[in-house]
PDB file of C-alpha atoms in Angstrom:
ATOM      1  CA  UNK A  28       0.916   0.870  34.343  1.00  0.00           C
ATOM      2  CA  UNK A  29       4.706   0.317  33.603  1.00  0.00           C
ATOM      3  CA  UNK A  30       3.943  -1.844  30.106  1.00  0.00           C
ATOM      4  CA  UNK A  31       1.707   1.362  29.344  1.00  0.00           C
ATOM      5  CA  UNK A  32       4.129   3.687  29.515  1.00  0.00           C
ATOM      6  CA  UNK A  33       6.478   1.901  27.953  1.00  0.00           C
ATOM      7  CA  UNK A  34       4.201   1.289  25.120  1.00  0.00           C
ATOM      8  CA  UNK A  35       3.528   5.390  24.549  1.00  0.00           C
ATOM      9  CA  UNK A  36       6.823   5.616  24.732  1.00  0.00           C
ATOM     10  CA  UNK A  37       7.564   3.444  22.043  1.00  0.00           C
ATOM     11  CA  UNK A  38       4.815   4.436  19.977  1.00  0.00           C
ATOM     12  CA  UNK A  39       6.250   8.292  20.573  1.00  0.00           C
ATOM     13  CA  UNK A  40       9.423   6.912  18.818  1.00  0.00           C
ATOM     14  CA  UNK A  41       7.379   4.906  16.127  1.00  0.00           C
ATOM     15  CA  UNK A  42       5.977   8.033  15.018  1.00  0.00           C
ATOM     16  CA  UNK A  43       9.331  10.282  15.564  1.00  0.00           C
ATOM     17  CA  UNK A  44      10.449   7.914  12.917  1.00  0.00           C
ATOM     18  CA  UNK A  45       7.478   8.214  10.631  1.00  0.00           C
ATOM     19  CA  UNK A  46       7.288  11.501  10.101  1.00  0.00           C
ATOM     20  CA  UNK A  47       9.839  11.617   7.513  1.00  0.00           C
ATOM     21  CA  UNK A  48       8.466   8.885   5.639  1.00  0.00           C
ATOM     22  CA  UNK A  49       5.971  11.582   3.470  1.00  0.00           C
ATOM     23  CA  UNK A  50       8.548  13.986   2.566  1.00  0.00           C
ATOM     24  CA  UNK A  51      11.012  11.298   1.758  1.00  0.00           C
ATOM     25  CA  UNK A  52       8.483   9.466  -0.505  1.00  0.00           C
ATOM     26  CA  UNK A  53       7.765  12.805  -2.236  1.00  0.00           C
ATOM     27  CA  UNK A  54      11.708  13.239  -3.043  1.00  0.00           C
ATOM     28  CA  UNK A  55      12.116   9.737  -4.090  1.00  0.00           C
ATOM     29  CA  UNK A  56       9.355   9.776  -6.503  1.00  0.00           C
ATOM     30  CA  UNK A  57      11.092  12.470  -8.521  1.00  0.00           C
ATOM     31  CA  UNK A  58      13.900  10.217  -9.642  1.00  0.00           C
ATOM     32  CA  UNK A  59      11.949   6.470  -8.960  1.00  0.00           C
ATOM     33  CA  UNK A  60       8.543   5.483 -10.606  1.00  0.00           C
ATOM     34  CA  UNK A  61       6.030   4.640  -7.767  1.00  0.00           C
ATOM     35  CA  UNK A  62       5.809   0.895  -8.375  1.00  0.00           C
ATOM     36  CA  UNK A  63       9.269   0.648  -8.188  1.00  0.00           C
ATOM     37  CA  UNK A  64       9.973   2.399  -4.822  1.00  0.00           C
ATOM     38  CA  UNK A  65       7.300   0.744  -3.300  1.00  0.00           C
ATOM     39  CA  UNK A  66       8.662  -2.835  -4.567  1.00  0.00           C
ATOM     40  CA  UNK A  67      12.010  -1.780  -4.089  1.00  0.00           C
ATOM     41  CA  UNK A  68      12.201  -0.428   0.061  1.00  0.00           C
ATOM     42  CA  UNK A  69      10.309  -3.834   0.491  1.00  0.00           C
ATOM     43  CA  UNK A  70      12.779  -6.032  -1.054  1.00  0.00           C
ATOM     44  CA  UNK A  71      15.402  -3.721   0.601  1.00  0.00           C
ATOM     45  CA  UNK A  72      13.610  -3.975   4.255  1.00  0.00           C
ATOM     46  CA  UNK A  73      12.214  -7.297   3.892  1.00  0.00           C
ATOM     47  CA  UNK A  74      15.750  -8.337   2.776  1.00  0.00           C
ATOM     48  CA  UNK A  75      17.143  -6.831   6.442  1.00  0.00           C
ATOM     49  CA  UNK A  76      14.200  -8.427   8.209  1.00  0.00           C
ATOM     50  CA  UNK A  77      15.049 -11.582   7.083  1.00  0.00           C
ATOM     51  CA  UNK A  78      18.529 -11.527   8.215  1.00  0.00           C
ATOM     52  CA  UNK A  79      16.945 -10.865  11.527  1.00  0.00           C
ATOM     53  CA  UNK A  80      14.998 -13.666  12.114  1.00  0.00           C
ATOM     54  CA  UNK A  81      17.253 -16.176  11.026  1.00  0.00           C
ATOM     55  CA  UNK A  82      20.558 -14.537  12.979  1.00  0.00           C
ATOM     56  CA  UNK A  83      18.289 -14.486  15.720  1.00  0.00           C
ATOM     57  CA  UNK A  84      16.483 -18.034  15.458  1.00  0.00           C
ATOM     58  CA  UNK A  85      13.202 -16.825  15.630  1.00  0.00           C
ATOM     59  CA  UNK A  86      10.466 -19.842  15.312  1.00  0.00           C
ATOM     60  CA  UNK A  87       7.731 -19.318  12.316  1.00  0.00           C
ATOM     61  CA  UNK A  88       4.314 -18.511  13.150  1.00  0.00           C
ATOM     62  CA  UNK A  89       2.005 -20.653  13.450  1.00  0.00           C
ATOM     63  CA  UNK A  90      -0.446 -21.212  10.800  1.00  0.00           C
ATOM     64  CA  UNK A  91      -3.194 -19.687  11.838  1.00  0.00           C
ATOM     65  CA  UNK A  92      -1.050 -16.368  12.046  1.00  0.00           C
ATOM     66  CA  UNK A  93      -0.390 -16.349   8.129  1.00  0.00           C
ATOM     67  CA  UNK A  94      -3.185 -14.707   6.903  1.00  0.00           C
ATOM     68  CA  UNK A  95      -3.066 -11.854   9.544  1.00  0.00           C
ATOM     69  CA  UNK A  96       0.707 -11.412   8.653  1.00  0.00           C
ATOM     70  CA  UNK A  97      -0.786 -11.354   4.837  1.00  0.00           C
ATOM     71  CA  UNK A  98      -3.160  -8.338   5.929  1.00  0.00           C
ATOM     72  CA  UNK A  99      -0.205  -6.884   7.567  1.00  0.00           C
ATOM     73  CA  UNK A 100       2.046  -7.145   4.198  1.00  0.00           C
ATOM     74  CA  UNK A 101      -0.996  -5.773   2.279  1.00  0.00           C
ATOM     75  CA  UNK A 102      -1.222  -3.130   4.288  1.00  0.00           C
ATOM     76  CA  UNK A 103       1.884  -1.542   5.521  1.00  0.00           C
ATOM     77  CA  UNK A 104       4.252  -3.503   3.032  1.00  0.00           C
ATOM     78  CA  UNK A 105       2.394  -3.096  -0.530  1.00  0.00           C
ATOM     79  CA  UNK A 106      -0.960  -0.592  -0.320  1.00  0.00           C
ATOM     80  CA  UNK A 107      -0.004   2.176   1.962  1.00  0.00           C
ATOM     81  CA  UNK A 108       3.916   2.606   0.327  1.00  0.00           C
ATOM     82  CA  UNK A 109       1.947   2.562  -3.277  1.00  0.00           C
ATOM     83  CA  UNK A 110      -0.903   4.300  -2.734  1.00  0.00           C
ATOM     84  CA  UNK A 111       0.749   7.647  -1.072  1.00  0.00           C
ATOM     85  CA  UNK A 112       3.643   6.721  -3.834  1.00  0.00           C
ATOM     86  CA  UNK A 113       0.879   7.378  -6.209  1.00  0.00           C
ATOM     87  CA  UNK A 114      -0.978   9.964  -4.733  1.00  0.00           C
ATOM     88  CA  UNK A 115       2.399  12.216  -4.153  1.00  0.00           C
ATOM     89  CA  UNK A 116       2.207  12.413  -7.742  1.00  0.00           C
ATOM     90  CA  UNK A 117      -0.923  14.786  -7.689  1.00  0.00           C
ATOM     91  CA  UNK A 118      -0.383  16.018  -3.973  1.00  0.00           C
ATOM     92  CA  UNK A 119       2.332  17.755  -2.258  1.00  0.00           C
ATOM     93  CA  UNK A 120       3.219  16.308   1.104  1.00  0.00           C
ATOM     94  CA  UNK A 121       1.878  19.260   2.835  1.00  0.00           C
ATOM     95  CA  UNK A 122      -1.395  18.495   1.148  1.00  0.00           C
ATOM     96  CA  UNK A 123      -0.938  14.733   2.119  1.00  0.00           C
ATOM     97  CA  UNK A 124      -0.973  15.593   5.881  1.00  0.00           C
ATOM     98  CA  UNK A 125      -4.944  16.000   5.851  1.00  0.00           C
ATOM     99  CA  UNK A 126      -5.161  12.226   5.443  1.00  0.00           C
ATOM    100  CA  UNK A 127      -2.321  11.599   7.733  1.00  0.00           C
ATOM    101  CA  UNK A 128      -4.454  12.994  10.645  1.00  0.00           C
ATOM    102  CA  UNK A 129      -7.499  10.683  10.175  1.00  0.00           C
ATOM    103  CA  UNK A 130      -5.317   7.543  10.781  1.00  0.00           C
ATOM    104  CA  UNK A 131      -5.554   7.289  14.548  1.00  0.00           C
ATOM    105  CA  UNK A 132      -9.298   7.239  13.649  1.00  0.00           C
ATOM    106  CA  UNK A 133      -9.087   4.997  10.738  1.00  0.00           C
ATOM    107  CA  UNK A 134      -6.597   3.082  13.266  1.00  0.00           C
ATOM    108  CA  UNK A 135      -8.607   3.016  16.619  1.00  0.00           C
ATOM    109  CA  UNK A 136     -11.721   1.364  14.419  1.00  0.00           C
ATOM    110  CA  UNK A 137      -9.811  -1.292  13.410  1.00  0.00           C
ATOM    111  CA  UNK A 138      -8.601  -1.916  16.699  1.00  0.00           C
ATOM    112  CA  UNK A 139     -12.617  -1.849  17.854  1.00  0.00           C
ATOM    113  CA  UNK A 140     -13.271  -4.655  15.211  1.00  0.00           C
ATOM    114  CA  UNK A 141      -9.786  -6.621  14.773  1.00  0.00           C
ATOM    115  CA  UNK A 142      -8.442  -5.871  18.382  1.00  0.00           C
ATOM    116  CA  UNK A 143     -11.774  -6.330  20.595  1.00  0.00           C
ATOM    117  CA  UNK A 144     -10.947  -2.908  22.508  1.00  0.00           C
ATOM    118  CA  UNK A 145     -13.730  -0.990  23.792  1.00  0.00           C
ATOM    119  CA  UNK A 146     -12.571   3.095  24.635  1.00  0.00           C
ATOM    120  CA  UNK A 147     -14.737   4.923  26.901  1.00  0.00           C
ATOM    121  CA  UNK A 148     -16.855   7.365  25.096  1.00  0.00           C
ATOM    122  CA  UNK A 149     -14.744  10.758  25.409  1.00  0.00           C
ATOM    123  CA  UNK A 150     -11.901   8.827  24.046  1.00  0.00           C
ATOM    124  CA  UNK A 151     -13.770   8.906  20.697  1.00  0.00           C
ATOM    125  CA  UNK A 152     -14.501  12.846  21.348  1.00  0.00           C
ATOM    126  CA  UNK A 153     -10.876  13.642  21.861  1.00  0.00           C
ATOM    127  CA  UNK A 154     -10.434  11.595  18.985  1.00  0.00           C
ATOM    128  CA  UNK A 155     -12.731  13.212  16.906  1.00  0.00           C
ATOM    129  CA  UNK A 156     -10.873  17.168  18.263  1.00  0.00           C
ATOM    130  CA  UNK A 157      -7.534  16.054  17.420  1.00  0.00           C
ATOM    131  CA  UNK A 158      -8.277  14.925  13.578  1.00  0.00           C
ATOM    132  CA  UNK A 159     -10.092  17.805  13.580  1.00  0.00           C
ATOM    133  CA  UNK A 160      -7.517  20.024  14.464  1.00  0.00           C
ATOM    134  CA  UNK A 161      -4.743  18.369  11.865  1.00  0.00           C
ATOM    135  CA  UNK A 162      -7.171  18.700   9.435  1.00  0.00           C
ATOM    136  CA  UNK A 163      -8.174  21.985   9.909  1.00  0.00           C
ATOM    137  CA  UNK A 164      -4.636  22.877   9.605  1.00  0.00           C
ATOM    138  CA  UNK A 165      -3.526  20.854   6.972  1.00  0.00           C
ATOM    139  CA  UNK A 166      -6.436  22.311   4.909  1.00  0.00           C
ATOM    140  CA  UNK A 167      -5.042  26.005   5.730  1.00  0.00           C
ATOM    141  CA  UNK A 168      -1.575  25.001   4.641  1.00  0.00           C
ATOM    142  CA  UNK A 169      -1.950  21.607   2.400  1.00  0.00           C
ATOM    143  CA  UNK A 170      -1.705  23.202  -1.445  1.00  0.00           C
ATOM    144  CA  UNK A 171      -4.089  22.681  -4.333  1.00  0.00           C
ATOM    145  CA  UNK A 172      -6.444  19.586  -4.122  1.00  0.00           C
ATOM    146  CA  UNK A 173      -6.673  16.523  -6.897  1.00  0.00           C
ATOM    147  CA  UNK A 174      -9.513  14.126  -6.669  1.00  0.00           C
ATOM    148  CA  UNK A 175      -7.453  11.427  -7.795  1.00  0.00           C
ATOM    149  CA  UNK A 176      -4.925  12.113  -5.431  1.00  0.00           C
ATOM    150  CA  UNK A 177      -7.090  12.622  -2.435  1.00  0.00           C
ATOM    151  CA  UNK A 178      -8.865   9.216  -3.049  1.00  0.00           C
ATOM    152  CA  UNK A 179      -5.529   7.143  -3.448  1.00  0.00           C
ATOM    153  CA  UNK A 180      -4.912   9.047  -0.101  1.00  0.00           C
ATOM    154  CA  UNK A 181      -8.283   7.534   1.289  1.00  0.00           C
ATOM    155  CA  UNK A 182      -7.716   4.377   0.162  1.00  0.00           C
ATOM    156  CA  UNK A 183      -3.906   4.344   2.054  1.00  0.00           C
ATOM    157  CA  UNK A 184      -4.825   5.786   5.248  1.00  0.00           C
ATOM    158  CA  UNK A 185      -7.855   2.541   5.562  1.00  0.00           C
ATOM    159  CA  UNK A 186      -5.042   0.147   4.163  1.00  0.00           C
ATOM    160  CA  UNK A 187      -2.804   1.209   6.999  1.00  0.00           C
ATOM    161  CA  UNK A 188      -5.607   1.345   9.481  1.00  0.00           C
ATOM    162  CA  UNK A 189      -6.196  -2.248   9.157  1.00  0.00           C
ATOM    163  CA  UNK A 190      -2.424  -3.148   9.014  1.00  0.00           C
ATOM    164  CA  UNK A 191      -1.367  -1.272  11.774  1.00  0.00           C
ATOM    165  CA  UNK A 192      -4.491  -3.116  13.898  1.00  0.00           C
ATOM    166  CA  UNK A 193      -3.749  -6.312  12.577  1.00  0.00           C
ATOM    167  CA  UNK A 194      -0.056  -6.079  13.508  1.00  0.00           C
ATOM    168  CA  UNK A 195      -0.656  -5.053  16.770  1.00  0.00           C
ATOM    169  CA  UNK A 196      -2.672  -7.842  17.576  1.00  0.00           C
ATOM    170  CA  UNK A 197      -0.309 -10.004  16.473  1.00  0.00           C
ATOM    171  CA  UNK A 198       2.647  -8.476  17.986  1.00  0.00           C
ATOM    172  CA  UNK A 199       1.240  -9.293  21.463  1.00  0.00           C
ATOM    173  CA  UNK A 200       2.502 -13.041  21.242  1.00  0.00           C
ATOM    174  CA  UNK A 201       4.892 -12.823  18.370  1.00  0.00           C
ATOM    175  CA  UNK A 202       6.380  -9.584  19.282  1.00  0.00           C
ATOM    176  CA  UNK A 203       7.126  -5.895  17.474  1.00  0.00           C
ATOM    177  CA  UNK A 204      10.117  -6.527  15.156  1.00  0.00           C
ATOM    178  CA  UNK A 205       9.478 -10.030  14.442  1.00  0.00           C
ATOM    179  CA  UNK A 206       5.343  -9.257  13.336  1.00  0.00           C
ATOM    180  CA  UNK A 207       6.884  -6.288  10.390  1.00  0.00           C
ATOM    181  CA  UNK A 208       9.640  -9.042   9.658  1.00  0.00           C
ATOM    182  CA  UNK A 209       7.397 -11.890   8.782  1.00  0.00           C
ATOM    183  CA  UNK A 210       5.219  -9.630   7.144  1.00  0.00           C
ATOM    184  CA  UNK A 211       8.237  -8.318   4.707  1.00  0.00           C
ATOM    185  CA  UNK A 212       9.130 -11.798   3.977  1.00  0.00           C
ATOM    186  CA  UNK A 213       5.314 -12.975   3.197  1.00  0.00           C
ATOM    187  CA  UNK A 214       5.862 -10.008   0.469  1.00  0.00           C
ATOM    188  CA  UNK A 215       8.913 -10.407  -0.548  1.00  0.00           C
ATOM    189  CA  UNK A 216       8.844 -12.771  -3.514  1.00  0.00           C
ATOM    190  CA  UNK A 217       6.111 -10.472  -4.879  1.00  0.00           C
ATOM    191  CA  UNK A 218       8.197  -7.517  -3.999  1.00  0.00           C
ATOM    192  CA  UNK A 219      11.307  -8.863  -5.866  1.00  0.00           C
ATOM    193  CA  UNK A 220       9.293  -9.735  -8.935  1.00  0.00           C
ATOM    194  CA  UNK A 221       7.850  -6.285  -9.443  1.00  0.00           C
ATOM    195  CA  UNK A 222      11.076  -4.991  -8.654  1.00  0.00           C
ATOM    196  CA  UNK A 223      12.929  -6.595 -11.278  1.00  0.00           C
ATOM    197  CA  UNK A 224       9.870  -6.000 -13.982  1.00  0.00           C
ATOM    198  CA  UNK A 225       9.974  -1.842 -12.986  1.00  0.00           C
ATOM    199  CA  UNK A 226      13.633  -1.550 -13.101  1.00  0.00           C
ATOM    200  CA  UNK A 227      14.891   2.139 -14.282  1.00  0.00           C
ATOM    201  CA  UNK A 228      15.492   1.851 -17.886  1.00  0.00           C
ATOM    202  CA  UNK A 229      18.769   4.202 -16.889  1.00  0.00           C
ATOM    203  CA  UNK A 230      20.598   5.068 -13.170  1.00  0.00           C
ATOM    204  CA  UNK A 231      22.287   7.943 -14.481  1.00  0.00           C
ATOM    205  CA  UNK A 232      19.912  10.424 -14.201  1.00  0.00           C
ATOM    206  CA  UNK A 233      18.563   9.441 -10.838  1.00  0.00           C
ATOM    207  CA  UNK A 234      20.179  12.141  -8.175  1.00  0.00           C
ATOM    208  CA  UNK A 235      21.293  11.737  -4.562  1.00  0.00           C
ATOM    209  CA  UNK A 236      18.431  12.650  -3.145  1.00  0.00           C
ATOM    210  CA  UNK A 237      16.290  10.252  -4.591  1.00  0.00           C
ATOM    211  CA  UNK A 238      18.529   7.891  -3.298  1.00  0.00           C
ATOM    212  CA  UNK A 239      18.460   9.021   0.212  1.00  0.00           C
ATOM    213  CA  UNK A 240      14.614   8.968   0.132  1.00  0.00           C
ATOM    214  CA  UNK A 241      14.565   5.224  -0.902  1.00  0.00           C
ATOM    215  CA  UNK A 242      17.100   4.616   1.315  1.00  0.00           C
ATOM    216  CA  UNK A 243      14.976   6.473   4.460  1.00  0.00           C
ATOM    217  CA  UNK A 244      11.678   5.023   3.559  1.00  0.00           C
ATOM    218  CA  UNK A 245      13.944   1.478   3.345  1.00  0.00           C
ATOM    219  CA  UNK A 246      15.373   1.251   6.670  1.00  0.00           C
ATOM    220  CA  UNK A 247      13.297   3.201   8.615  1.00  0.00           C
ATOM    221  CA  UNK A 248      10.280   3.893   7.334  1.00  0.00           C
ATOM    222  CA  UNK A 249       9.337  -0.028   6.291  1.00  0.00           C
ATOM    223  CA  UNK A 250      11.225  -1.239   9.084  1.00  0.00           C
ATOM    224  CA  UNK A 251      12.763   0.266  12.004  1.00  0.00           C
ATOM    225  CA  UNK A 252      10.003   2.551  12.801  1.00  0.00           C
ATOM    226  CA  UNK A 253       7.376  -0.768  13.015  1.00  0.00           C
ATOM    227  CA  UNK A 254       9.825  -2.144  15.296  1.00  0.00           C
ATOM    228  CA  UNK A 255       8.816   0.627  17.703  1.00  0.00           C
ATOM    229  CA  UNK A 256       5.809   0.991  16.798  1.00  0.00           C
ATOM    230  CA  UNK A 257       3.735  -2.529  16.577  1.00  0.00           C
ATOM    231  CA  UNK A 258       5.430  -2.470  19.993  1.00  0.00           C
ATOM    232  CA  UNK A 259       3.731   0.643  21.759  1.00  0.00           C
ATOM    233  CA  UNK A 260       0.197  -0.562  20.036  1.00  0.00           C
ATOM    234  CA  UNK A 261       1.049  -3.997  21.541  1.00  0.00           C
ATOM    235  CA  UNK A 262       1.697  -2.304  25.218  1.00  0.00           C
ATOM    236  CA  UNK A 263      -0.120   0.286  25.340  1.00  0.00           C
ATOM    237  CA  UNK A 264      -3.348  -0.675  23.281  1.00  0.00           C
ATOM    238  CA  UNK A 265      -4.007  -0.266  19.599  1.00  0.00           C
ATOM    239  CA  UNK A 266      -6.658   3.470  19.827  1.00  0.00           C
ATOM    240  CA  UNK A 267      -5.320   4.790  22.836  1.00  0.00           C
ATOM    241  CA  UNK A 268      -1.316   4.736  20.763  1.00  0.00           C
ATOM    242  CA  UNK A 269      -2.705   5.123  17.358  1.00  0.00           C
ATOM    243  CA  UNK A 270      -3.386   8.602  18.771  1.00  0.00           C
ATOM    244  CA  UNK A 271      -0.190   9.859  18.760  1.00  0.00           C
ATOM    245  CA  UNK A 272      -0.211   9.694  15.093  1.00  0.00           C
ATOM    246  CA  UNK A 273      -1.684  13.046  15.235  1.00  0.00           C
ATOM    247  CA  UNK A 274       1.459  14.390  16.084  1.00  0.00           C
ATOM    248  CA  UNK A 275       3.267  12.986  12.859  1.00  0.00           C
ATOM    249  CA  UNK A 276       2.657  16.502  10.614  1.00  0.00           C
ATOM    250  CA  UNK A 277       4.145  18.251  13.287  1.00  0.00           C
ATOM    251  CA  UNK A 278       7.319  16.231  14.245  1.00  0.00           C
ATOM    252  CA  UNK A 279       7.710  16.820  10.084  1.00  0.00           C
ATOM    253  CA  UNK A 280       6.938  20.249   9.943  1.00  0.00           C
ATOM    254  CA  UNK A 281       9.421  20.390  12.830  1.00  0.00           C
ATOM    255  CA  UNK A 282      12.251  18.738  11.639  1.00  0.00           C
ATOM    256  CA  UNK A 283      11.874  20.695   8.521  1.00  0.00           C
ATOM    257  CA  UNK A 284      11.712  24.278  10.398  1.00  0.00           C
ATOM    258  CA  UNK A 285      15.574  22.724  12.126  1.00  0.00           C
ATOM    259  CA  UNK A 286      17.213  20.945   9.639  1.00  0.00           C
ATOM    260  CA  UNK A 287      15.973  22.737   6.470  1.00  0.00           C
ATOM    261  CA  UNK A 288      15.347  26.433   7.850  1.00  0.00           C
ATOM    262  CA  UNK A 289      12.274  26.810   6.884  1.00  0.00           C
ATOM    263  CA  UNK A 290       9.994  28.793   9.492  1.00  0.00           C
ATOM    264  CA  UNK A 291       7.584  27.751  11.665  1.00  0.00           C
ATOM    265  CA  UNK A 292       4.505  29.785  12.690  1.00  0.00           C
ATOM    266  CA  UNK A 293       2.995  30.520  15.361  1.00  0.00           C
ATOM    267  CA  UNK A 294      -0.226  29.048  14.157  1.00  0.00           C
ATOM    268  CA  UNK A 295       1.867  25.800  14.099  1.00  0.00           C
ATOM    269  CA  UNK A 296       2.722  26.107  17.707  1.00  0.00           C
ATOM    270  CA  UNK A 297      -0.792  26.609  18.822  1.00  0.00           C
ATOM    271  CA  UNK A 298      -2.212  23.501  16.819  1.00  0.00           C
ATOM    272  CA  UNK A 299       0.441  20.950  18.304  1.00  0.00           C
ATOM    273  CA  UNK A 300      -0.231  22.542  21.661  1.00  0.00           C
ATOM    274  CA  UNK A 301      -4.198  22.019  21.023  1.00  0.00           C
ATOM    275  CA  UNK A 302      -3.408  18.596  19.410  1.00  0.00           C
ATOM    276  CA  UNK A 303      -1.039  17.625  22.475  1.00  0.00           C
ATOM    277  CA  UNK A 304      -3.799  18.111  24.900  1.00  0.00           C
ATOM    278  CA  UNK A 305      -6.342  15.785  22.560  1.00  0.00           C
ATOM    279  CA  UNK A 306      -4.034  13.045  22.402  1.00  0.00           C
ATOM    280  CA  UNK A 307      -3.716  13.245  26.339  1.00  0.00           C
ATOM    281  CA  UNK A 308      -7.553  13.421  26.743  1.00  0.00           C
ATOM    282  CA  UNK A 309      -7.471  10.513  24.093  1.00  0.00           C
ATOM    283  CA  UNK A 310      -4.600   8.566  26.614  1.00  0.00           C
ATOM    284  CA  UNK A 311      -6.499   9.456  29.523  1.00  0.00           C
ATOM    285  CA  UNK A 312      -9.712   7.334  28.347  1.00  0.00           C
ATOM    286  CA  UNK A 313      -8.992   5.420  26.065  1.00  0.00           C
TER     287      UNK A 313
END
């Protein structure tokens, strides 16, 4: 019971942390070209993970773990960061959010096939409510559609299924920080090479908030926030977690309405409250 809460709880601050990832991928894009942010926050994180393992002596996995912790860098480190990179090039983020709530699905399948879990049969109907519900809204309030930006969108929320599975199984004997670490590494000789080959042909018309997107999406989104997160799937169990996720547009929209002023409606209220209730049905059996 206590390594369950402790894993929600962890998860809760995974996701906390992800839900600025969108928005700050959509500012950085306006001043970085999409191959180039996504190769550059993994040099940057993979970089900081590195630093990690060795100031902390961590052993290397075995060798039957490389090839999971090559899913994981596929994923979370290369398709997910390029494919919404992409896609926010078509889509606003608002728009992006409709995808964002089919990943506990997309992630509690995965964790079916790759994980071996087996939820009871409501957990699949609260499931099924609460995806509902963030896509309902998100569809109200998401901006025009593009077909090519909806399919990269498609394509990134089954990439990141399958990574976030895969690194939760693995993080249950290698641990949280150290799965996202290896992983970064794995993909970090790639990462540098496409780095270097998409450099900006100039800096100086790159502005600060550009910057402070690739520096979010960096350090917390590519890093800090699987720390937390690999760790709650690990505890707590890859679908029952994953459902939080649902909660991700909201903790944005959120943190927009406080820091940025913008309003919040009432409409948004009643969805998290609906949505709140689906991930504690989802908790309940899962």
């Amino acid at each position: 019971m206590q390594r369950g809460t402790e894993g929600w709880g962890s998860g809760l601050l995974g996701v906390i942390i992800f839900s600025g990832s969108l928005p700050a991928t959509r500012v950085a894009v306006g001043g970085f070209t999409p191959l180039f942010l996504t190769s550059a926050r993994a040099v940057i994180a993979g970089v900081l993970g590195t630093a990690l393992l060795l100031a902390l002596r961590q052993s290397r996995p075995a060798r039957g773990d490389l090839v999971p912790l090559a899913v994981v860098a596929l994923g979370v480190v290369v398709g997910f960061p390029l494919l919404t990179a992409l896609a926010l090039q078509h889509i606003t983020s608002a728009r992006s959010i409709v995808f964002i709530g089919l990943l506990p699905l997309a992630t509690a399948l995965f964790g079916v096939v790759r994980g071996g879990e087996r939820p009871k049969p409501a957990f699949w109907l609260f499931s099924v409510a609460g995806a509902a519900s963030v896509v309902g809204f998100a569809l109200a309030y998401g901006g025009p559609t593009s077909l090519a930006g909806d399919l990269l969108m498609v394509a990134a929320i089954l990439l990141c299924g399958l990574g976030y599975a895969e690194g939760a199984r693995l993080s249950r004997h290698l641990g949280g920080w150290q799965v996202i670490s290896w992983a970064l590494l794995v993909a970090l000789p790639l990462m540098a090479v496409m780095a270097l080959a998409t450099l900006p042909p100039t800096w100086s018309g790159i502005g600060g908030p550009a910057w402070l997107g690739l520096a979010y999406v960096s350090v917390f989104s590519m890093l800090i926030g699987f720390v937390f997160w690999y760790r709650g799937l690990a505890l707590g169990g890859i679908a029952g977690v994953g459902q939080l996720q649902l909660l991700q547009p909201f903790f944005g929209l959120a943190l927009a309405g406080m820091l940025l002023g913008e309003p919040v409606a009432w409409t948004m209220i009643a969805v998290t409250g609906l949505v709140v209730l689906c991930v504690a049905g989802a908790k309940r059996f899962a």
